[in-house]
Steps between C-alpha positions, in 0.01 A plus 500: 500500500354216700606475859748216572349182622509463877736221613331182609667516844347840547153396393499205745664687794298458813528869591522665157208746552702653795725651235215749426560800742134581557410138582800477730378795700149348512634160601710630791211709629277194493754294691465740800127563465405127468705425811303764690169367353569149633594648835170685525301191405648300784483795754141578388371148563684480833363835618140400418544170676647676804215759509219252456627151559285401199613317183175617338615862549825416322300343211291822487819709463625285220166503325480891526839529334390279203147618471570826304682301232193272467253787489689780308789317319362550153439863561857539615616360169290754308672780703843354439449493122399876504776620732875532464653207702788667677304789666221245579750280690641796687148569634412138591842434666473827700151412617608159620797662681258738685287202600799320653625811683152570640467143625847531658407826684187353638673182615805671650284754681284221656178627338451231239166313480397212278280722281809707417670194364183418299502845346871476424461166334214620281691822407805290389256283302355807325853622409582156366203515260694760299857420607504135392396541130704816482817319616430198279452702182780749587756221477465484117548877479832477683649187322313455177343186356827296455588519873154475640497134610841544677380820682172338609686199627750714692209691653369168626839397632519842672166442668590143608832613636322761719264216602798326658655806654200717603323259745832419671573870553141557618541228755815656637334845518175372657665293778775759555334849491131448393277494184502877459862500382417254229235737373739787516758304296234427232396859481862621461578219244292677241765775479706254288247439218394866499853611466556243224204634307615856532859415381379326182574647158170567327672505158611140544152364558325323211213731388156342534190672368247555781132418455291815467216563749174360376196307582481120502869441549448236763271307264749551226774339708279199581401456137865527403589213726195294406590520138859382553535131599874554554409746777174362626614146581822571684299747725244234551772241592660747746156556653445126565846452646487818710157412635551127571873426481665783693338456832825411681433674826196278545676174406844551644375603840261203501783251407728647762236485773270211420691263273863502607464677842812711453355827627613852412854391418380262235258757355788752472716244330225431246461868422879543462521206261214641298668839487832342393324301219327823383828682489662222303197497261533876449869482424452205255222694326740800478747286314256394231495730201128471408167418659327214331146363557628146512729588792195654672287188450772253582591695820136514601449121451830437705382738768166316542663156484753589765224628727322168468828314573564720812151447619561125511856520636522257796788670679587845627837514311350384170225764531763768576708379205209553258420851620804662320408364147143598558628859559719480191213402264243727667723802445576386147132493426453851635796656324436327164132590499580857595765540223291323240202727567709822504686416176181413315310815606471823318690761712186730505305208663775369727375673813154357476620149401750489786245620744270217400794260531582628849133507608453133392825389661489698826126523532444130453688405821265670744208333328660152482665497842173463702387210276830330512518565877156341549598194293825464698318528836219263402691233301859550612814677370593221257164516325508887494855514358442222247179662378687827432758308301240309294315819417823674395614201282164445338473874418843498350439204284154623383629856416811349335266313260284802439813710416633220267171483320482876466862501364443216253715249689459140580632279778764234405663240712808284430852411602810711450838334577334248730290759686128580471425822327161674496467833302274708288566519128326695219213307347540378138289713264204313374425500126181696426205277429351532154124538476318184390385652162851619406652165602241313283566725203875453537458121514286502181757722325781259592296203376432668156866590463600128564235388239634741240859374546398137473278540182773543231683194626178290476424624137863430390502141626160436331637609163 
């Protein structure tokens, strides 16, 4: 007997995937761990700056943490497709816990040096190479395909909530007792996700067939994506936006310092408003039932357009007002692209595809940031911010047209109840063209039939 249909209120509930016990354990563990991760990021940068007095050293630390994803991200996806996800996550989470505890011990004992922080940042980056695609693809095993978008959206909301709480807690600990305690909290915070993974019921996970070990699996993953426009172009779009549109540390600090002259307080406010917008965007995405490509394209266009508008904002408060919707649409792009790619991917290929997604999204920022920073320094913050918005919007429109063409759609514009309406609709099927010879034969045949019908009438009238 077919299962009863799920009530509409349940399908659209913002927190419906939390009804799944395994995902609930995972979510709670990530709340604690993400808070610790944000605390370590703030403490790590402050420690490096305290040890060296150099912003360049802080940049090196950040680059070392992202470099492994850029170099080895695709290989991490190959491993994830071969390995069971839950044991893999236990290993990666434990390794990041050890890194945080080691850095805490060195800092609290007074023996820490800047190269220790460099090594710790690179070690966390190496663990992330496997941890990120494993966590992304494990979500579908916990909740299934029907709840995937909601779970991915709640993961993003989880991360953005920690982005609001973690830096504040780190600030209290750093000023009160020192950076070492922030590292210690981060190391201990991994107890929560590890406990959650251990308490999960394996029988309630959705079984996914793992890819067997073999040669050429990396190339196989790349060919798989290249042959699927519905996967390739969302990843390309995320790459453009991640590389050129998400350089907010560069722009927001420049606007706070050089344009509006509001100092650290203004910069903190900008980041808080961005985090609030991202959290709202994640919750709105969690409420939607499905991920649609038109939502992805429309959100990306809105994101780029709002960046252009913010770049030209003449006043401090108008600029601050635009930061929140930029955060909303930026997070919507990320969540919708993530969900669209996951739901369209064969489970046996999901690790490789998601590693490519994360490599393009996370790896693009370290490549784009120096270029965007140079443009901002040379031509001013407004030009740098506006250029990021222009590239994001143009990429969104171009990829939207490519996806529409690949899907057999056409763009229509009109009015609906007094409001402009632009949308893609299926193209009308064209009648197949007849070859010239066949068309000529048919015309001759029709002419002969007409002559035969007219002949009897002519003979009768003559008689």
